[in-house]
Amino acid sequence: MPPAVVLVTGVSRWLGGALAAELARDPAIGRVIGVDTVPPSAELLRRLGRTEFVRADIRNPLIGKVISTAGVDTVVHMNISSTPAGSGGRGPMKELNVIGTMQLLAACQRAPSVRRLVLKSTSAVYGASPRDPAVFTEAMQARRVPAGGFAKDSLDIEGYARSFARRRPDVGVAVLRFTNFIGPRIDSVLTGFLRMPVVPTALGYDARVQLLHEDDALGVLTRATTGEFAGTVNVGGEGTLLLSQVIRRLGRLQLPVPSPALGSLGRLTRRFGFVDYSPEQMRFLNFGRVVDTTVLRTEFGYTPRYSTEAALDDYARTVPPVVPKDLVGEVTTQAEALVARAGALTSSVGGAVHGRLRPAPASPGLRAVRDA
């Protein structure tokens, strides 16, 4: 049976707004309520259709009044920040992610009308380390538990969701562990990183990357909201690519630098507002991460339309190449030779690459707040 009243948090981001718009087009769903702390852009507001926007903060207990008054039976929690810059710093980011989720789940627990909870989580909960298995299944845990940042927040959030499921066994809880989003419209952390003309990578590492197209992410969220699946499921496209292959296919220039210097370079890009890439995300670029999607296809009942390679190709249409793709390998080899002769990346490089690191502009209409 389709849900009667759906509440979607984080509706001002692209993915949350796209989900609310998709649900609003379903005549079997009575009401769709979108919640966020900032109003949607004018373009997104037009796409939301009959979605009712409520400007509210999930960290405030008043979110419970919204749920009870409207008689919400399905809650889709997507208001989770992946970058400190998008939330005003690490402190506000943690408060939004952790405290906000606690308040939302407390409101759901008190509301007898709630019958379903969908949580947008991330495969980052598996961490990234040299001890990782080739493929993570839903039953596995991180070999190196994330110590902070978005991954640690996501681990805490999943823990709260499991506790909520024990307290309200009548509520079906679906936890969706997404791999990295990519596509021509979505603005994610990874797409911002790959828009840089010169992409810094760790010297001696070539991570395996698994991608999920934005359309498949929307399809999975819609099915989870209107279906009956309960449990945890990995969500990713079929196949993997090496990071070096991703960079070459986009016509970017790869700059391999020693691992110690990569952290300094990451701080430099954050300081100048180029890319807000955290240390945990840098570790992902070193070691990569691949998840098993058998449960997604067999139990959840969804097969992604786009493979990792196809999703990257669709995104590449919106990213003008820096150099012709047939010359990327040659230029990258020259860059590696230059770094090898230098021996290390010194602080003077920061000023030299200042203009080179700025990403290409995102597609029109994307908000500053990014999807994980």
Coordinates of C-alpha atoms in Angstrom, one line a residue:
M1 CA 0.0 0.0 0.0
P2 CA 1.4 3.4 -0.9
P3 CA 2.2 5.8 1.9
A4 CA -0.5 8.4 2.8
V5 CA 1.7 11.2 4.1
V6 CA 5.5 11.4 3.4
L7 CA 7.9 13.7 5.1
V8 CA 11.3 14.3 3.3
T9 CA 14.1 16.1 5.2
G10 CA 16.9 17.9 3.3
V11 CA 14.5 18.8 0.5
S12 CA 16.5 21.9 -0.6
R13 CA 19.3 19.7 -1.9
W14 CA 19.1 18.3 -5.3
L15 CA 18.5 14.6 -4.4
G16 CA 16.0 15.5 -1.6
G17 CA 14.1 17.8 -3.9
A18 CA 14.1 15.3 -6.8
L19 CA 12.7 12.6 -4.5
A20 CA 10.0 14.9 -3.2
A21 CA 9.1 15.9 -6.7
E22 CA 8.9 12.2 -7.8
L23 CA 6.7 11.3 -4.9
A24 CA 4.4 14.3 -5.5
R25 CA 3.8 13.0 -9.1
D26 CA 2.3 9.8 -7.6
P27 CA -1.5 10.3 -7.3
A28 CA -1.6 7.4 -4.8
I29 CA 0.3 9.4 -2.2
G30 CA -1.9 11.8 -0.3
R31 CA 0.6 14.5 0.8
V32 CA 4.3 15.1 0.5
I33 CA 6.0 17.4 3.0
G34 CA 9.5 18.8 2.4
V35 CA 11.5 20.0 5.4
D36 CA 14.8 22.0 5.4
T37 CA 16.4 24.9 7.2
V38 CA 16.8 26.9 4.0
P39 CA 14.2 27.3 1.3
P40 CA 14.6 25.6 -2.1
S41 CA 15.9 27.5 -5.1
A42 CA 13.3 29.0 -7.4
E43 CA 14.0 26.4 -10.0
L44 CA 13.7 23.5 -7.5
L45 CA 10.5 25.0 -6.0
R46 CA 8.9 24.9 -9.4
R47 CA 9.8 21.2 -9.8
L48 CA 8.4 20.3 -6.3
G49 CA 4.9 20.5 -7.6
R50 CA 2.3 19.9 -4.9
T51 CA 5.0 19.3 -2.3
E52 CA 4.4 21.3 0.8
F53 CA 7.6 23.0 2.0
V54 CA 8.0 23.6 5.7
R55 CA 11.0 25.6 6.9
A56 CA 12.0 23.8 10.0
D57 CA 15.1 22.6 11.8
I58 CA 15.2 18.9 12.7
R59 CA 17.4 19.8 15.7
N60 CA 14.4 21.5 17.2
P61 CA 11.9 19.4 19.1
L62 CA 9.2 21.2 17.2
I63 CA 9.8 18.8 14.3
G64 CA 7.6 16.4 16.3
K65 CA 4.7 18.8 16.0
V66 CA 5.0 18.8 12.2
I67 CA 5.0 15.0 12.2
S68 CA 2.0 14.5 14.5
T69 CA -0.1 17.4 13.2
A70 CA 0.2 16.1 9.6
G71 CA -0.2 12.5 10.5
V72 CA 3.0 11.5 8.7
D73 CA 3.3 7.7 8.2
T74 CA 6.6 7.6 6.2
V75 CA 9.8 9.6 7.0
V76 CA 12.7 9.9 4.6
H77 CA 15.8 11.3 6.4
M78 CA 18.2 12.9 4.0
N79 CA 19.3 16.0 5.8
I80 CA 22.8 14.8 6.6
S81 CA 25.8 17.0 5.8
S82 CA 29.0 15.5 4.4
T83 CA 31.2 18.6 4.5
P84 CA 32.0 21.0 7.3
A85 CA 31.9 24.0 4.9
G86 CA 28.4 23.3 3.9
S87 CA 27.3 23.4 7.6
G88 CA 29.4 26.3 8.9
G89 CA 32.1 24.1 10.5
R90 CA 32.7 20.7 12.0
G91 CA 30.7 21.6 15.2
P92 CA 27.5 22.7 13.4
M93 CA 27.9 19.7 11.0
K94 CA 28.0 17.2 13.8
E95 CA 25.1 18.9 15.6
L96 CA 23.0 18.8 12.4
N97 CA 23.9 15.1 11.7
V98 CA 23.8 13.6 15.1
I99 CA 21.6 15.8 17.3
G100 CA 19.3 16.4 14.4
T101 CA 18.8 12.7 13.8
M102 CA 18.2 12.1 17.5
Q103 CA 15.5 14.7 17.6
L104 CA 13.9 13.4 14.4
L105 CA 13.9 9.8 15.6
A106 CA 12.5 10.9 19.0
A107 CA 9.7 12.6 17.2
C108 CA 9.0 9.5 15.1
Q109 CA 9.0 7.3 18.2
R110 CA 6.3 9.5 19.9
A111 CA 4.1 9.6 16.7
P112 CA 1.9 6.6 16.5
S113 CA 1.1 7.4 12.8
V114 CA 4.7 6.7 11.7
R115 CA 5.0 3.3 10.1
R116 CA 8.1 3.6 7.9
L117 CA 11.5 5.2 8.1
V118 CA 14.0 5.4 5.3
L119 CA 17.6 6.5 6.1
K120 CA 20.0 7.8 3.5
S121 CA 23.3 6.5 4.7
T122 CA 26.7 5.9 3.0
S123 CA 29.2 3.2 2.3
A124 CA 31.7 5.5 4.1
V125 CA 30.7 3.6 7.3
Y126 CA 33.0 0.8 6.1
G127 CA 36.0 3.1 6.3
A128 CA 39.0 3.0 4.0
S129 CA 42.2 1.3 4.9
P130 CA 44.8 -1.1 3.4
R131 CA 43.3 -4.0 5.4
D132 CA 39.9 -3.7 3.7
P133 CA 38.5 -6.8 1.9
A134 CA 38.0 -6.6 -1.9
V135 CA 34.2 -6.2 -1.5
F136 CA 32.2 -5.2 1.6
T137 CA 28.9 -6.9 2.3
E138 CA 26.2 -5.5 4.5
A139 CA 27.2 -7.9 7.3
M140 CA 30.8 -6.6 7.4
Q141 CA 32.2 -3.8 9.6
A142 CA 35.0 -1.3 9.0
R143 CA 38.5 -2.8 9.5
R144 CA 39.6 0.7 10.6
V145 CA 36.7 2.4 12.3
P146 CA 36.3 6.0 11.1
A147 CA 37.5 8.3 13.9
G148 CA 35.6 11.4 12.9
G149 CA 33.9 13.4 10.2
F150 CA 31.0 12.4 8.0
A151 CA 31.8 8.6 8.3
K152 CA 31.8 8.7 12.1
D153 CA 28.5 10.7 12.1
S154 CA 27.0 8.2 9.7
L155 CA 28.0 5.3 12.0
D156 CA 26.3 7.0 15.0
I157 CA 23.2 7.8 12.9
E158 CA 22.9 4.1 11.9
G159 CA 23.2 3.1 15.5
Y160 CA 20.4 5.5 16.5
A161 CA 18.2 4.0 13.7
R162 CA 18.8 0.5 15.0
S163 CA 17.9 1.5 18.5
F164 CA 14.8 3.2 17.1
A165 CA 13.8 0.0 15.3
R166 CA 14.1 -2.0 18.6
R167 CA 11.9 0.5 20.4
R168 CA 9.3 0.7 17.6
P169 CA 9.3 -2.8 16.0
D170 CA 6.1 -1.9 14.2
V171 CA 8.0 0.6 12.1
G172 CA 9.8 -0.7 9.0
V173 CA 13.3 0.8 8.9
A174 CA 15.4 0.8 5.6
V175 CA 19.0 1.9 5.7
L176 CA 20.5 2.7 2.3
R177 CA 24.3 2.7 2.2
F178 CA 25.0 4.6 -1.0
T179 CA 28.3 4.7 -2.8
N180 CA 29.6 8.0 -4.3
F181 CA 27.0 9.9 -6.3
I182 CA 27.7 11.2 -9.8
G183 CA 25.7 12.6 -12.7
P184 CA 25.2 15.7 -14.8
R185 CA 22.9 17.5 -12.2
I186 CA 23.9 16.4 -8.7
D187 CA 26.5 18.3 -6.9
S188 CA 28.4 15.9 -4.7
V189 CA 31.8 16.0 -3.0
L190 CA 33.3 13.7 -5.6
T191 CA 32.0 15.7 -8.6
G192 CA 33.5 18.8 -7.1
F193 CA 36.9 17.0 -6.7
L194 CA 36.8 15.7 -10.3
R195 CA 36.0 19.1 -11.7
M196 CA 39.4 20.4 -10.7
P197 CA 41.6 20.9 -13.8
V198 CA 44.5 19.4 -11.9
V199 CA 43.5 16.5 -9.7
P200 CA 46.0 15.7 -6.9
T201 CA 46.3 12.0 -6.0
A202 CA 48.6 10.1 -3.6
L203 CA 51.8 8.9 -5.2
G204 CA 51.9 5.1 -5.4
Y205 CA 48.2 4.6 -4.9
D206 CA 45.4 4.0 -7.4
A207 CA 42.1 3.5 -5.6
R208 CA 39.2 1.4 -7.0
V209 CA 36.1 3.6 -7.3
Q210 CA 32.5 2.5 -7.5
L211 CA 29.9 5.1 -8.6
L212 CA 26.1 5.5 -8.5
H213 CA 24.3 7.5 -11.1
E214 CA 21.9 10.2 -9.7
D215 CA 18.9 8.6 -11.6
D216 CA 19.6 5.2 -9.9
A217 CA 19.9 6.9 -6.5
L218 CA 16.5 8.5 -7.1
G219 CA 15.1 5.2 -8.2
V220 CA 16.3 3.4 -5.1
L221 CA 15.0 6.1 -2.8
T222 CA 11.6 6.1 -4.4
R223 CA 11.3 2.3 -4.2
A224 CA 12.4 2.3 -0.6
T225 CA 9.8 5.0 0.3
T226 CA 6.9 3.3 -1.4
G227 CA 8.0 -0.4 -0.8
E228 CA 8.2 -2.6 2.2
F229 CA 11.9 -3.5 2.3
A230 CA 13.3 -3.4 5.9
G231 CA 17.0 -3.8 6.7
T232 CA 20.3 -2.5 5.4
V233 CA 21.3 -2.5 1.7
N234 CA 24.4 -1.5 -0.2
V235 CA 23.6 0.7 -3.2
G236 CA 26.1 1.1 -6.0
G237 CA 26.5 0.7 -9.8
E238 CA 28.0 -2.5 -11.3
G239 CA 31.7 -2.6 -11.8
T240 CA 34.6 -0.4 -10.7
L241 CA 37.2 1.9 -12.2
L242 CA 40.6 2.9 -11.0
L243 CA 40.9 6.6 -9.9
S244 CA 43.5 7.2 -12.7
Q245 CA 41.1 5.9 -15.3
V246 CA 38.3 8.2 -14.0
I247 CA 40.7 11.2 -14.2
R248 CA 41.8 10.3 -17.8
R249 CA 38.2 9.7 -19.0
L250 CA 37.3 13.2 -17.8
G251 CA 40.2 14.8 -19.6
R252 CA 41.7 16.1 -16.3
L253 CA 45.4 16.2 -15.4
Q254 CA 46.5 13.9 -12.6
L255 CA 49.1 15.3 -10.2
P256 CA 50.6 12.4 -8.0
V257 CA 52.1 13.9 -4.9
P258 CA 53.7 12.2 -1.8
S259 CA 51.0 11.1 0.8
P260 CA 52.3 13.5 3.5
A261 CA 52.0 16.5 1.2
L262 CA 48.5 15.4 0.1
G263 CA 47.0 16.4 3.5
S264 CA 48.6 19.8 3.2
L265 CA 47.2 20.2 -0.3
G266 CA 43.8 19.2 1.0
R267 CA 43.9 21.9 3.6
L268 CA 45.0 24.4 1.0
T269 CA 42.0 23.6 -1.3
R270 CA 39.6 23.9 1.7
R271 CA 41.2 27.2 2.7
F272 CA 40.7 28.8 -0.7
G273 CA 37.2 27.3 -1.1
F274 CA 38.1 25.1 -4.0
V275 CA 37.1 21.7 -2.7
D276 CA 36.0 20.8 0.8
Y277 CA 37.7 17.4 0.9
S278 CA 38.2 16.0 4.4
P279 CA 41.0 13.7 5.6
E280 CA 38.7 10.7 5.6
Q281 CA 37.8 11.4 2.0
M282 CA 41.5 11.6 1.2
R283 CA 41.9 8.1 2.6
F284 CA 39.2 6.9 0.3
L285 CA 41.2 8.3 -2.6
N286 CA 44.2 6.3 -1.4
F287 CA 42.5 2.9 -0.8
G288 CA 39.1 3.1 -2.5
R289 CA 36.1 1.1 -1.5
V290 CA 33.8 -1.4 -3.2
V291 CA 30.5 -2.9 -1.9
D292 CA 28.6 -6.0 -2.8
T293 CA 25.1 -5.2 -4.3
T294 CA 23.6 -8.7 -4.3
V295 CA 21.0 -7.7 -1.7
L296 CA 20.1 -4.7 -3.8
R297 CA 19.2 -6.8 -6.8
T298 CA 17.8 -9.9 -5.1
E299 CA 16.0 -8.8 -1.9
F300 CA 15.5 -5.1 -2.4
G301 CA 14.5 -5.7 -6.1
Y302 CA 16.3 -3.0 -7.9
T303 CA 19.0 -3.3 -10.6
P304 CA 20.8 0.0 -11.4
R305 CA 20.4 1.2 -15.0
Y306 CA 23.9 2.7 -15.1
S307 CA 27.1 0.8 -14.4
T308 CA 30.0 2.7 -12.8
E309 CA 31.5 3.3 -16.3
A310 CA 28.2 4.4 -17.8
A311 CA 27.5 6.8 -14.9
L312 CA 30.9 8.4 -15.4
D313 CA 30.4 8.8 -19.1
D314 CA 27.1 10.5 -18.5
Y315 CA 28.8 12.9 -16.0
A316 CA 31.6 13.5 -18.5
R317 CA 29.2 15.2 -20.9
T318 CA 29.1 18.2 -18.5
V319 CA 32.8 18.5 -17.8
P320 CA 34.9 20.1 -20.6
P321 CA 38.3 18.3 -20.8
V322 CA 41.4 20.3 -19.8
V323 CA 43.5 18.6 -22.5
P324 CA 42.5 16.2 -25.3
K325 CA 42.0 12.7 -23.8
D326 CA 44.6 11.1 -26.0
L327 CA 47.2 13.4 -24.5
V328 CA 46.2 13.1 -20.8
G329 CA 48.5 10.0 -20.2
E330 CA 51.5 11.8 -21.7
V331 CA 51.0 15.0 -19.7
T332 CA 50.4 12.9 -16.5
T333 CA 53.7 11.1 -17.1
Q334 CA 55.5 14.4 -17.4
A335 CA 53.9 15.6 -14.1
E336 CA 55.0 12.4 -12.3
A337 CA 58.6 12.9 -13.6
L338 CA 58.5 16.5 -12.3
V339 CA 57.4 15.4 -8.9
A340 CA 60.0 12.7 -8.7
R341 CA 62.8 15.2 -9.5
A342 CA 61.5 17.6 -6.9
G343 CA 61.5 14.8 -4.3
A344 CA 58.6 16.4 -2.4
L345 CA 55.9 18.9 -2.7
T346 CA 57.0 22.1 -0.8
S347 CA 54.9 24.9 0.5
S348 CA 55.9 27.1 -2.5
V349 CA 53.8 24.8 -4.7
G350 CA 50.7 26.1 -3.0
G351 CA 51.0 29.5 -4.6
A352 CA 52.0 28.0 -8.0
V353 CA 49.0 25.8 -8.3
H354 CA 46.5 28.2 -6.7
G355 CA 44.8 29.1 -10.0
R356 CA 45.2 25.6 -11.4
L357 CA 43.2 23.9 -8.6
R358 CA 40.0 25.8 -8.9
P359 CA 37.2 23.5 -10.1
A360 CA 35.2 24.1 -13.2
P361 CA 31.8 25.7 -12.4
A362 CA 29.1 23.3 -11.5
S363 CA 26.1 22.8 -13.7
P364 CA 23.5 25.7 -13.4
G365 CA 21.0 25.4 -10.6
L366 CA 23.1 23.3 -8.2
R367 CA 23.1 24.5 -4.5
A368 CA 26.1 25.1 -2.4
V369 CA 25.0 22.4 0.0
R370 CA 26.3 19.1 -1.5
D371 CA 24.9 15.6 -1.4
A372 CA 27.2 13.0 0.1

